[in-house]
Amino acid sequence: MAEELQNLDIYSQALPYSLEAEQSVLGAMLLDAACVPQVMELVRPEYFYRRQHQDLFAAMIRMFTMGENIDVVTVLEAARREKIFQSAEDAKIYLTQLAQVVPTTANVEAYAVIVQEKYYLRSLITAGREVVENAMDPQADAAQLLDFAEQRIYDIRQGRQSGSILPISKVLVETYDHLQKISGEDRKNYLGLSTGYRALDAMITGLNKSDLVLIAARPGVGKTAFALNIASNVAKGSGKAVAIFSLEMSKEQLAQRLLSAEALVESQKLLTGSLTDADWVNIAKATQTLAAAPIYVDDSAITTVADIKAKLRRIRNLGLVVIDYLQLMTSGRNIQNRVQEVSEMTRNLKLMAKELDIPVITLSQLSRSIESRSDHKPLLSDLRESGSIEQDADIVMFLHREALYNDQESVNDAKCIVAKNRHGETGSINLYWDGQYTRFSSVEYGRE
């Protein structure tokens, strides 16, 4: 197989890069520190082909982040300290050459674009080689290979380098940059997405990127309604796309639920068609609002994590994914042990959230053991079929309505119990359940 691969043209060609463009970008940064922010928006250290160029660029970015001056002398000292070159004299000669090779700092953006394009070309060639090698394996699985190829192309398009190990210094620089962003004037653009429930946002710090959020409840409590309420709030409040995968309800049923909550028209009326003129006016307004919101729905009866990922990669400006619900999903593989299958799916869902860098909300059923206890509040041990659900999820929330078990309780009283929270505290949030509109709201707003 190795001999056959060596005969392919892509294996005999050198990887493309532009030495002049890389040198001009670094030289411009040495001559004029004002170029650094422009370059940072277009390239990263790994975009450079030469290792010394990668190290020099990373060193200058660290200096810029820490507020240090950038010129030939200061960068020379950093290069000596980090041993980027074999000797201090080699560093001095090369940095001097970089400062001299730049045609003009005014064109630094054009030079950076060339560096970026060459990096993408190299990444595509490398991905192509990996796909060819995997495809020539006699044991290759076509479905898995297609998902692998699609994932590699997606990573390149997103500007991410998969599988790379990074020094802590680079991670700290990125963390420092993130802290500056969430502390600045545009902080709302970098914080977690708002669920639409202020008390819940305060507890979980919103819906954060790469988080797997689990919402669990017994049937009939309203977990689908709660998830749809959050999805609608995110789409309308953030402008980011929200994808809803329902393995239980049809697209039409989802639309009716969203309309009922948005228009404040009883869901029963939408099912029977017994609508007044005022209802039609409210429905028209709600339809206009929801149509403008970037919400996507999928009601495929049989769905795997791979299927979901493939569809999500085609959605631009994706902000949130909702899956209703976990126990109806399949791994796509012939696994006899259901507990093992659910464990694999929850792990893959967490990996998907990290790869796509978005929060993923997954709904889950709870076991019947709740109904046999005197205290009906859900516990983590009530999660059905797998302990890995609790392990893989970043946040676990339970919905509970005591009125389902006790006639003396108000039918409108509901609680969202945050039982696990990797970002902070746990506790309960009081909610107002309005069953006629299949809608949860804050207690104050609901009573009003």
CSV table of C-alpha atoms in Angstrom, one decimal:
chain,number,residue,atom,x,y,z
A,1,MET,CA,0.0,0.0,0.0
A,2,ALA,CA,2.8,2.4,0.8
A,3,GLU,CA,4.4,1.9,-2.6
A,4,GLU,CA,1.0,2.6,-4.3
A,5,LEU,CA,0.6,5.8,-2.2
A,6,GLN,CA,4.0,7.0,-3.1
A,7,ASN,CA,3.1,6.9,-6.8
A,8,LEU,CA,0.2,9.4,-6.3
A,9,ASP,CA,1.0,12.9,-7.5
A,10,ILE,CA,0.0,14.5,-4.2
A,11,TYR,CA,2.7,12.6,-2.4
A,12,SER,CA,5.5,13.6,-4.7
A,13,GLN,CA,4.8,17.4,-4.6
A,14,ALA,CA,6.2,19.8,-2.1
A,15,LEU,CA,3.8,21.5,0.2
A,16,PRO,CA,3.0,25.1,-1.0
A,17,TYR,CA,4.2,28.1,1.0
A,18,SER,CA,5.5,31.6,0.3
A,19,LEU,CA,8.8,32.4,2.0
A,20,GLU,CA,8.6,36.1,0.9
A,21,ALA,CA,5.1,36.5,2.3
A,22,GLU,CA,6.0,35.0,5.6
A,23,GLN,CA,9.1,37.1,5.9
A,24,SER,CA,7.3,40.3,4.9
A,25,VAL,CA,4.6,39.7,7.6
A,26,LEU,CA,7.1,39.2,10.3
A,27,GLY,CA,9.3,42.1,9.0
A,28,ALA,CA,6.3,44.5,9.0
A,29,MET,CA,5.5,43.6,12.6
A,30,LEU,CA,9.1,44.3,13.6
A,31,LEU,CA,9.0,47.7,11.8
A,32,ASP,CA,5.6,48.8,12.9
A,33,ALA,CA,3.8,47.4,15.9
A,34,ALA,CA,0.5,48.9,14.6
A,35,CYS,CA,0.5,46.1,12.1
A,36,VAL,CA,0.1,43.4,14.8
A,37,PRO,CA,-3.7,43.7,15.3
A,38,GLN,CA,-4.3,43.5,11.5
A,39,VAL,CA,-2.2,40.4,11.2
A,40,MET,CA,-3.7,38.7,14.3
A,41,GLU,CA,-7.1,38.8,12.7
A,42,LEU,CA,-5.9,36.8,9.7
A,43,VAL,CA,-3.2,34.4,10.8
A,44,ARG,CA,-2.1,32.2,13.7
A,45,PRO,CA,1.4,30.8,14.5
A,46,GLU,CA,0.6,27.4,12.8
A,47,TYR,CA,-0.2,29.3,9.5
A,48,PHE,CA,3.5,29.8,8.9
A,49,TYR,CA,5.3,27.0,7.2
A,50,ARG,CA,8.8,27.4,8.8
A,51,ARG,CA,9.1,26.5,12.4
A,52,GLN,CA,11.2,29.5,13.2
A,53,HIS,CA,8.6,31.8,11.7
A,54,GLN,CA,5.9,30.1,13.8
A,55,ASP,CA,8.0,30.7,17.0
A,56,LEU,CA,8.8,34.3,16.1
A,57,PHE,CA,5.2,35.1,15.4
A,58,ALA,CA,4.0,33.5,18.7
A,59,ALA,CA,6.7,35.4,20.6
A,60,MET,CA,5.6,38.7,19.1
A,61,ILE,CA,1.9,38.0,19.9
A,62,ARG,CA,2.8,37.3,23.5
A,63,MET,CA,4.7,40.5,23.7
A,64,PHE,CA,1.8,42.4,22.2
A,65,THR,CA,-0.7,40.9,24.6
A,66,MET,CA,1.5,41.8,27.6
A,67,GLY,CA,1.8,45.4,26.4
A,68,GLU,CA,5.5,45.1,25.6
A,69,ASN,CA,7.2,47.1,22.8
A,70,ILE,CA,7.9,45.2,19.6
A,71,ASP,CA,11.0,46.0,17.6
A,72,VAL,CA,14.2,44.3,16.4
A,73,VAL,CA,15.9,44.7,19.8
A,74,THR,CA,13.1,43.5,22.0
A,75,VAL,CA,12.2,40.6,19.7
A,76,LEU,CA,15.9,39.6,19.5
A,77,GLU,CA,15.9,39.3,23.3
A,78,ALA,CA,12.8,37.2,23.2
A,79,ALA,CA,14.3,35.0,20.5
A,80,ARG,CA,17.5,34.5,22.6
A,81,ARG,CA,15.4,33.7,25.7
A,82,GLU,CA,13.3,31.1,23.9
A,83,LYS,CA,16.2,29.7,21.9
A,84,ILE,CA,14.4,30.1,18.6
A,85,PHE,CA,17.7,30.2,16.7
A,86,GLN,CA,20.9,28.2,17.2
A,87,SER,CA,22.8,31.2,18.4
A,88,ALA,CA,22.3,34.8,19.3
A,89,GLU,CA,24.3,35.9,16.3
A,90,ASP,CA,22.0,33.9,13.9
A,91,ALA,CA,19.0,35.5,15.5
A,92,LYS,CA,20.4,39.0,15.1
A,93,ILE,CA,21.3,38.4,11.4
A,94,TYR,CA,17.9,36.9,10.5
A,95,LEU,CA,15.9,39.6,12.3
A,96,THR,CA,17.9,42.3,10.6
A,97,GLN,CA,17.1,40.6,7.2
A,98,LEU,CA,13.4,40.4,8.0
A,99,ALA,CA,13.3,44.2,8.7
A,100,GLN,CA,15.0,44.9,5.4
A,101,VAL,CA,13.0,42.5,3.2
A,102,VAL,CA,9.7,44.2,3.7
A,103,PRO,CA,8.6,46.2,0.5
A,104,THR,CA,6.2,48.3,2.6
A,105,THR,CA,4.3,47.9,5.9
A,106,ALA,CA,1.2,49.4,4.2
A,107,ASN,CA,0.6,46.0,2.4
A,108,VAL,CA,0.9,43.8,5.5
A,109,GLU,CA,-2.7,42.6,5.2
A,110,ALA,CA,-2.1,41.4,1.6
A,111,TYR,CA,1.0,39.5,2.8
A,112,ALA,CA,-1.0,37.9,5.7
A,113,VAL,CA,-3.7,36.8,3.2
A,114,ILE,CA,-1.1,35.0,1.2
A,115,VAL,CA,0.2,33.2,4.3
A,116,GLN,CA,-3.3,32.3,5.2
A,117,GLU,CA,-4.1,30.9,1.7
A,118,LYS,CA,-1.0,28.8,1.6
A,119,TYR,CA,-1.8,27.3,5.0
A,120,TYR,CA,-5.3,26.3,3.8
A,121,LEU,CA,-3.8,24.7,0.7
A,122,ARG,CA,-1.3,22.7,2.8
A,123,SER,CA,-4.2,21.7,5.2
A,124,LEU,CA,-6.3,20.5,2.2
A,125,ILE,CA,-3.4,18.5,0.9
A,126,THR,CA,-2.7,16.9,4.3
A,127,ALA,CA,-6.4,16.1,4.7
A,128,GLY,CA,-6.5,14.6,1.3
A,129,ARG,CA,-3.6,12.3,2.1
A,130,GLU,CA,-5.2,11.1,5.2
A,131,VAL,CA,-8.5,10.4,3.4
A,132,VAL,CA,-6.6,8.5,0.7
A,133,GLU,CA,-4.7,6.4,3.2
A,134,ASN,CA,-7.8,5.6,5.2
A,135,ALA,CA,-9.8,4.8,2.1
A,136,MET,CA,-7.2,2.3,0.9
A,137,ASP,CA,-7.5,0.3,4.1
A,138,PRO,CA,-9.3,-3.0,3.4
A,139,GLN,CA,-11.2,-2.6,6.6
A,140,ALA,CA,-12.3,1.0,5.9
A,141,ASP,CA,-15.9,1.9,6.8
A,142,ALA,CA,-17.4,4.2,4.1
A,143,ALA,CA,-19.8,6.0,6.4
A,144,GLN,CA,-17.1,6.7,9.0
A,145,LEU,CA,-14.7,7.8,6.3
A,146,LEU,CA,-17.2,10.3,4.9
A,147,ASP,CA,-17.8,11.7,8.3
A,148,PHE,CA,-14.0,11.9,8.9
A,149,ALA,CA,-13.4,13.7,5.5
A,150,GLU,CA,-16.3,16.1,6.2
A,151,GLN,CA,-15.0,16.9,9.6
A,152,ARG,CA,-11.5,17.6,8.4
A,153,ILE,CA,-12.8,20.0,5.7
A,154,TYR,CA,-15.0,21.7,8.3
A,155,ASP,CA,-12.0,22.2,10.7
A,156,ILE,CA,-10.0,23.8,7.9
A,157,ARG,CA,-12.9,26.1,7.0
A,158,GLN,CA,-13.2,27.1,10.7
A,159,GLY,CA,-9.5,27.8,10.9
A,160,ARG,CA,-8.9,25.1,13.5
A,161,GLN,CA,-6.0,22.7,13.7
A,162,SER,CA,-7.2,19.4,15.0
A,163,GLY,CA,-5.2,17.2,17.3
A,164,SER,CA,-2.5,19.7,18.1
A,165,ILE,CA,-0.8,19.9,21.5
A,166,LEU,CA,-0.1,23.5,22.6
A,167,PRO,CA,2.3,25.0,25.1
A,168,ILE,CA,0.7,26.5,28.2
A,169,SER,CA,2.1,29.9,27.2
A,170,LYS,CA,-0.1,30.0,24.1
A,171,VAL,CA,-3.1,28.9,26.0
A,172,LEU,CA,-2.5,31.6,28.6
A,173,VAL,CA,-2.3,34.3,25.9
A,174,GLU,CA,-5.6,33.1,24.4
A,175,THR,CA,-7.2,33.1,27.9
A,176,TYR,CA,-5.9,36.6,28.6
A,177,ASP,CA,-7.4,37.7,25.3
A,178,HIS,CA,-10.7,36.1,26.2
A,179,LEU,CA,-10.7,37.8,29.6
A,180,GLN,CA,-10.2,41.2,27.9
A,181,LYS,CA,-13.1,40.6,25.6
A,182,ILE,CA,-15.6,39.6,28.3
A,183,SER,CA,-14.5,42.6,30.3
A,184,GLY,CA,-14.8,45.1,27.5
A,185,GLU,CA,-17.6,47.1,26.0
A,186,ASP,CA,-18.7,44.3,23.7
A,187,ARG,CA,-18.7,41.7,26.5
A,188,LYS,CA,-22.2,40.5,25.7
A,189,ASN,CA,-20.9,39.1,22.4
A,190,TYR,CA,-18.4,36.8,24.2
A,191,LEU,CA,-20.5,35.7,27.2
A,192,GLY,CA,-22.7,32.7,27.2
A,193,LEU,CA,-26.0,32.9,25.3
A,194,SER,CA,-29.0,34.0,27.5
A,195,THR,CA,-31.6,31.3,28.1
A,196,GLY,CA,-34.2,34.1,28.5
A,197,TYR,CA,-34.5,33.3,32.3
A,198,ARG,CA,-32.4,35.8,34.2
A,199,ALA,CA,-32.1,33.7,37.4
A,200,LEU,CA,-31.0,30.7,35.5
A,201,ASP,CA,-28.4,32.7,33.5
A,202,ALA,CA,-27.0,34.0,36.7
A,203,MET,CA,-26.5,30.5,38.1
A,204,ILE,CA,-25.1,28.7,35.0
A,205,THR,CA,-23.5,31.9,33.4
A,206,GLY,CA,-25.7,31.3,30.3
A,207,LEU,CA,-25.2,28.7,27.6
A,208,ASN,CA,-21.5,28.5,27.1
A,209,LYS,CA,-19.7,27.3,24.0
A,210,SER,CA,-18.7,23.6,23.9
A,211,ASP,CA,-21.1,22.8,26.8
A,212,LEU,CA,-23.3,19.7,26.8
A,213,VAL,CA,-26.5,20.7,28.7
A,214,LEU,CA,-28.9,18.0,29.8
A,215,ILE,CA,-32.6,18.8,30.6
A,216,ALA,CA,-34.3,15.9,32.2
A,217,ALA,CA,-37.8,15.2,33.5
A,218,ARG,CA,-40.6,12.7,33.7
A,219,PRO,CA,-43.0,12.6,30.8
A,220,GLY,CA,-45.6,15.4,30.9
A,221,VAL,CA,-43.6,17.8,33.0
A,222,GLY,CA,-42.8,20.1,30.1
A,223,LYS,CA,-39.1,19.5,29.1
A,224,THR,CA,-39.8,19.9,25.4
A,225,ALA,CA,-41.7,23.1,26.1
A,226,PHE,CA,-38.9,24.4,28.2
A,227,ALA,CA,-36.3,23.6,25.6
A,228,LEU,CA,-38.3,25.2,22.8
A,229,ASN,CA,-38.8,28.3,25.0
A,230,ILE,CA,-35.0,28.5,25.4
A,231,ALA,CA,-34.4,27.9,21.7
A,232,SER,CA,-36.8,30.7,20.8
A,233,ASN,CA,-35.3,33.1,23.3
A,234,VAL,CA,-31.8,32.4,22.0
A,235,ALA,CA,-32.7,32.8,18.4
A,236,LYS,CA,-34.6,36.1,19.0
A,237,GLY,CA,-32.1,37.5,21.5
A,238,SER,CA,-28.8,36.6,20.0
A,239,GLY,CA,-29.5,36.5,16.2
A,240,LYS,CA,-27.6,33.2,16.1
A,241,ALA,CA,-29.0,30.1,14.3
A,242,VAL,CA,-30.7,27.5,16.5
A,243,ALA,CA,-31.2,23.9,15.2
A,244,ILE,CA,-33.9,21.7,16.8
A,245,PHE,CA,-33.8,18.0,16.2
A,246,SER,CA,-37.0,16.3,17.3
A,247,LEU,CA,-37.2,12.5,17.2
A,248,GLU,CA,-40.7,12.5,18.8
A,249,MET,CA,-42.7,15.4,17.4
A,250,SER,CA,-43.3,16.4,13.8
A,251,LYS,CA,-42.2,19.8,12.3
A,252,GLU,CA,-45.8,20.9,12.4
A,253,GLN,CA,-46.2,20.1,16.1
A,254,LEU,CA,-43.0,21.9,16.9
A,255,ALA,CA,-44.2,25.0,15.0
A,256,GLN,CA,-47.6,24.9,16.8
A,257,ARG,CA,-45.8,24.8,20.2
A,258,LEU,CA,-43.6,27.7,19.2
A,259,LEU,CA,-46.6,29.7,17.9
A,260,SER,CA,-48.7,29.0,21.0
A,261,ALA,CA,-45.9,30.3,23.3
A,262,GLU,CA,-45.1,33.3,21.2
A,263,ALA,CA,-48.7,34.4,20.3
A,264,LEU,CA,-50.2,33.5,23.7
A,265,VAL,CA,-52.9,31.5,22.0
A,266,GLU,CA,-54.0,28.3,23.7
A,267,SER,CA,-52.4,25.3,22.2
A,268,GLN,CA,-55.8,23.5,22.3
A,269,LYS,CA,-57.2,26.1,20.0
A,270,LEU,CA,-54.3,25.6,17.5
A,271,LEU,CA,-55.1,21.9,17.5
A,272,THR,CA,-58.9,22.3,17.0
A,273,GLY,CA,-58.9,25.4,14.8
A,274,SER,CA,-61.3,27.2,17.2
A,275,LEU,CA,-59.7,30.6,16.7
A,276,THR,CA,-61.1,34.0,17.2
A,277,ASP,CA,-60.3,37.2,15.2
A,278,ALA,CA,-58.0,38.3,18.0
A,279,ASP,CA,-56.2,35.0,18.0
A,280,TRP,CA,-55.5,35.3,14.2
A,281,VAL,CA,-54.1,38.7,14.8
A,282,ASN,CA,-51.8,37.4,17.5
A,283,ILE,CA,-50.8,34.4,15.4
A,284,ALA,CA,-49.9,36.7,12.4
A,285,LYS,CA,-47.6,38.8,14.6
A,286,ALA,CA,-46.0,35.7,16.2
A,287,THR,CA,-45.6,34.1,12.7
A,288,GLN,CA,-43.7,37.2,11.6
A,289,THR,CA,-41.5,37.2,14.6
A,290,LEU,CA,-40.7,33.5,14.5
A,291,ALA,CA,-40.1,33.6,10.7
A,292,ALA,CA,-37.5,36.3,11.2
A,293,ALA,CA,-35.7,34.2,13.8
A,294,PRO,CA,-33.0,31.8,12.5
A,295,ILE,CA,-34.6,28.6,13.8
A,296,TYR,CA,-34.1,25.3,11.9
A,297,VAL,CA,-36.1,22.1,12.6
A,298,ASP,CA,-35.5,18.5,11.7
A,299,ASP,CA,-38.0,15.7,12.6
A,300,SER,CA,-36.1,12.7,11.2
A,301,ALA,CA,-37.3,9.6,13.2
A,302,ILE,CA,-33.9,7.9,13.2
A,303,THR,CA,-30.9,10.1,13.9
A,304,THR,CA,-27.3,9.5,14.9
A,305,VAL,CA,-24.8,12.0,16.2
A,306,ALA,CA,-22.9,11.7,12.8
A,307,ASP,CA,-26.2,12.6,11.0
A,308,ILE,CA,-26.7,15.6,13.2
A,309,LYS,CA,-23.1,16.8,12.8
A,310,ALA,CA,-23.3,16.6,9.0
A,311,LYS,CA,-26.5,18.7,8.9
A,312,LEU,CA,-25.1,21.3,11.4
A,313,ARG,CA,-22.0,21.9,9.4
A,314,ARG,CA,-24.2,23.4,6.7
A,315,ILE,CA,-25.8,26.0,9.0
A,316,ARG,CA,-24.0,29.4,9.1
A,317,ASN,CA,-23.7,31.4,12.4
A,318,LEU,CA,-24.8,28.4,14.4
A,319,GLY,CA,-25.4,29.3,18.1
A,320,LEU,CA,-27.3,26.4,19.7
A,321,VAL,CA,-28.5,22.9,19.1
A,322,VAL,CA,-31.5,21.2,20.8
A,323,ILE,CA,-32.0,17.4,20.7
A,324,ASP,CA,-35.4,15.9,21.8
A,325,TYR,CA,-34.6,13.4,23.2
A,326,LEU,CA,-31.6,11.2,24.0
A,327,GLN,CA,-33.3,7.9,24.6
A,328,LEU,CA,-34.8,8.0,21.0
A,329,MET,CA,-31.4,8.4,19.4
A,330,THR,CA,-29.3,5.5,18.0
A,331,SER,CA,-25.5,5.1,17.7
A,332,GLY,CA,-25.8,3.8,14.2
A,333,ARG,CA,-23.8,0.7,15.3
A,334,ASN,CA,-24.9,-2.8,16.2
A,335,ILE,CA,-24.5,-2.5,20.0
A,336,GLN,CA,-26.5,-5.0,22.0
A,337,ASN,CA,-25.9,-3.3,25.4
A,338,ARG,CA,-28.2,-0.2,25.5
A,339,VAL,CA,-26.3,1.3,28.4
A,340,GLN,CA,-23.0,1.1,26.4
A,341,GLU,CA,-24.8,2.6,23.4
A,342,VAL,CA,-26.1,5.6,25.4
A,343,SER,CA,-22.7,6.1,26.9
A,344,GLU,CA,-21.2,6.3,23.4
A,345,MET,CA,-23.8,8.7,22.3
A,346,THR,CA,-23.4,11.1,25.2
A,347,ARG,CA,-19.6,11.1,24.7
A,348,ASN,CA,-20.1,11.8,21.0
A,349,LEU,CA,-22.5,14.6,21.8
A,350,LYS,CA,-19.9,16.2,24.1
A,351,LEU,CA,-17.3,15.9,21.4
A,352,MET,CA,-19.7,17.4,18.9
A,353,ALA,CA,-20.2,20.4,21.2
A,354,LYS,CA,-16.5,20.9,21.4
A,355,GLU,CA,-15.8,20.5,17.7
A,356,LEU,CA,-18.6,22.9,16.7
A,357,ASP,CA,-17.8,25.2,19.6
A,358,ILE,CA,-21.5,25.6,20.5
A,359,PRO,CA,-23.7,24.6,23.4
A,360,VAL,CA,-25.8,21.5,22.8
A,361,ILE,CA,-29.0,20.9,24.8
A,362,THR,CA,-30.1,17.3,25.0
A,363,LEU,CA,-33.4,16.2,26.6
A,364,SER,CA,-33.6,13.0,28.6
A,365,GLN,CA,-36.1,10.9,30.4
A,366,LEU,CA,-36.0,10.1,34.1
A,367,SER,CA,-36.6,6.7,35.6
A,368,ARG,CA,-39.9,5.8,37.4
A,369,SER,CA,-38.2,5.6,40.8
A,370,ILE,CA,-39.2,9.2,41.4
A,371,GLU,CA,-42.9,8.2,41.6
A,372,SER,CA,-42.2,5.6,44.4
A,373,ARG,CA,-40.5,8.1,46.7
A,374,SER,CA,-42.2,10.5,49.2
A,375,ASP,CA,-39.9,13.3,47.9
A,376,HIS,CA,-40.5,13.5,44.2
A,377,LYS,CA,-37.7,15.9,43.4
A,378,PRO,CA,-35.4,14.4,40.8
A,379,LEU,CA,-31.9,13.2,41.6
A,380,LEU,CA,-28.9,12.5,39.4
A,381,SER,CA,-29.3,8.8,40.1
A,382,ASP,CA,-32.7,9.0,38.4
A,383,LEU,CA,-31.1,9.5,34.9
A,384,ARG,CA,-32.2,6.6,32.7
A,385,GLU,CA,-29.9,4.0,31.2
A,386,SER,CA,-26.5,5.4,31.8
A,387,GLY,CA,-24.3,7.1,34.5
A,388,SER,CA,-22.2,8.5,31.6
A,389,ILE,CA,-25.0,11.0,31.0
A,390,GLU,CA,-24.1,12.7,34.3
A,391,GLN,CA,-20.4,12.3,33.6
A,392,ASP,CA,-20.3,13.8,30.1
A,393,ALA,CA,-22.8,16.6,30.7
A,394,ASP,CA,-21.4,20.0,31.8
A,395,ILE,CA,-24.8,21.1,33.2
A,396,VAL,CA,-27.7,18.8,34.3
A,397,MET,CA,-31.0,20.5,34.9
A,398,PHE,CA,-34.2,18.8,36.2
A,399,LEU,CA,-37.7,20.2,35.6
A,400,HIS,CA,-40.1,19.4,38.5
A,401,ARG,CA,-43.8,20.2,39.1
A,402,GLU,CA,-45.0,19.0,42.4
A,403,ALA,CA,-48.7,19.5,41.4
A,404,LEU,CA,-48.4,16.3,39.3
A,405,TYR,CA,-48.0,14.4,42.6
A,406,ASN,CA,-49.8,16.6,45.1
A,407,ASP,CA,-53.3,18.1,44.4
A,408,GLN,CA,-52.7,20.7,47.1
A,409,GLU,CA,-49.9,22.4,45.0
A,410,SER,CA,-50.5,25.1,42.4
A,411,VAL,CA,-50.5,23.8,38.9
A,412,ASN,CA,-48.5,26.9,37.8
A,413,ASP,CA,-45.6,26.3,40.2
A,414,ALA,CA,-42.5,24.8,38.6
A,415,LYS,CA,-38.8,24.4,39.5
A,416,CYS,CA,-35.7,24.1,37.4
A,417,ILE,CA,-33.2,22.2,39.5
A,418,VAL,CA,-29.6,22.7,38.5
A,419,ALA,CA,-28.1,19.4,39.9
A,420,LYS,CA,-24.7,19.7,38.2
A,421,ASN,CA,-22.9,22.8,37.1
A,422,ARG,CA,-19.2,22.8,36.0
A,423,HIS,CA,-19.2,26.6,35.9
A,424,GLY,CA,-20.5,27.3,39.4
A,425,GLU,CA,-23.1,26.7,42.0
A,426,THR,CA,-26.1,24.3,41.9
A,427,GLY,CA,-29.6,25.1,43.2
A,428,SER,CA,-33.2,25.6,42.2
A,429,ILE,CA,-34.9,28.3,40.1
A,430,ASN,CA,-38.6,29.0,40.5
A,431,LEU,CA,-40.6,29.1,37.3
A,432,TYR,CA,-44.2,29.8,36.3
A,433,TRP,CA,-45.8,27.1,34.1
A,434,ASP,CA,-48.6,28.2,31.8
A,435,GLY,CA,-49.9,24.9,30.4
A,436,GLN,CA,-52.4,26.4,28.0
A,437,TYR,CA,-49.5,28.2,26.1
A,438,THR,CA,-46.9,25.4,26.8
A,439,ARG,CA,-44.7,28.1,28.2
A,440,PHE,CA,-42.4,28.6,31.1
A,441,SER,CA,-41.6,32.1,32.3
A,442,SER,CA,-40.1,33.8,35.4
A,443,VAL,CA,-42.4,33.8,38.3
A,444,GLU,CA,-42.9,37.6,38.3
A,445,TYR,CA,-43.6,37.8,34.6
A,446,GLY,CA,-45.9,34.7,34.6
A,447,ARG,CA,-48.1,36.0,37.4
A,448,GLU,CA,-48.3,39.4,35.8
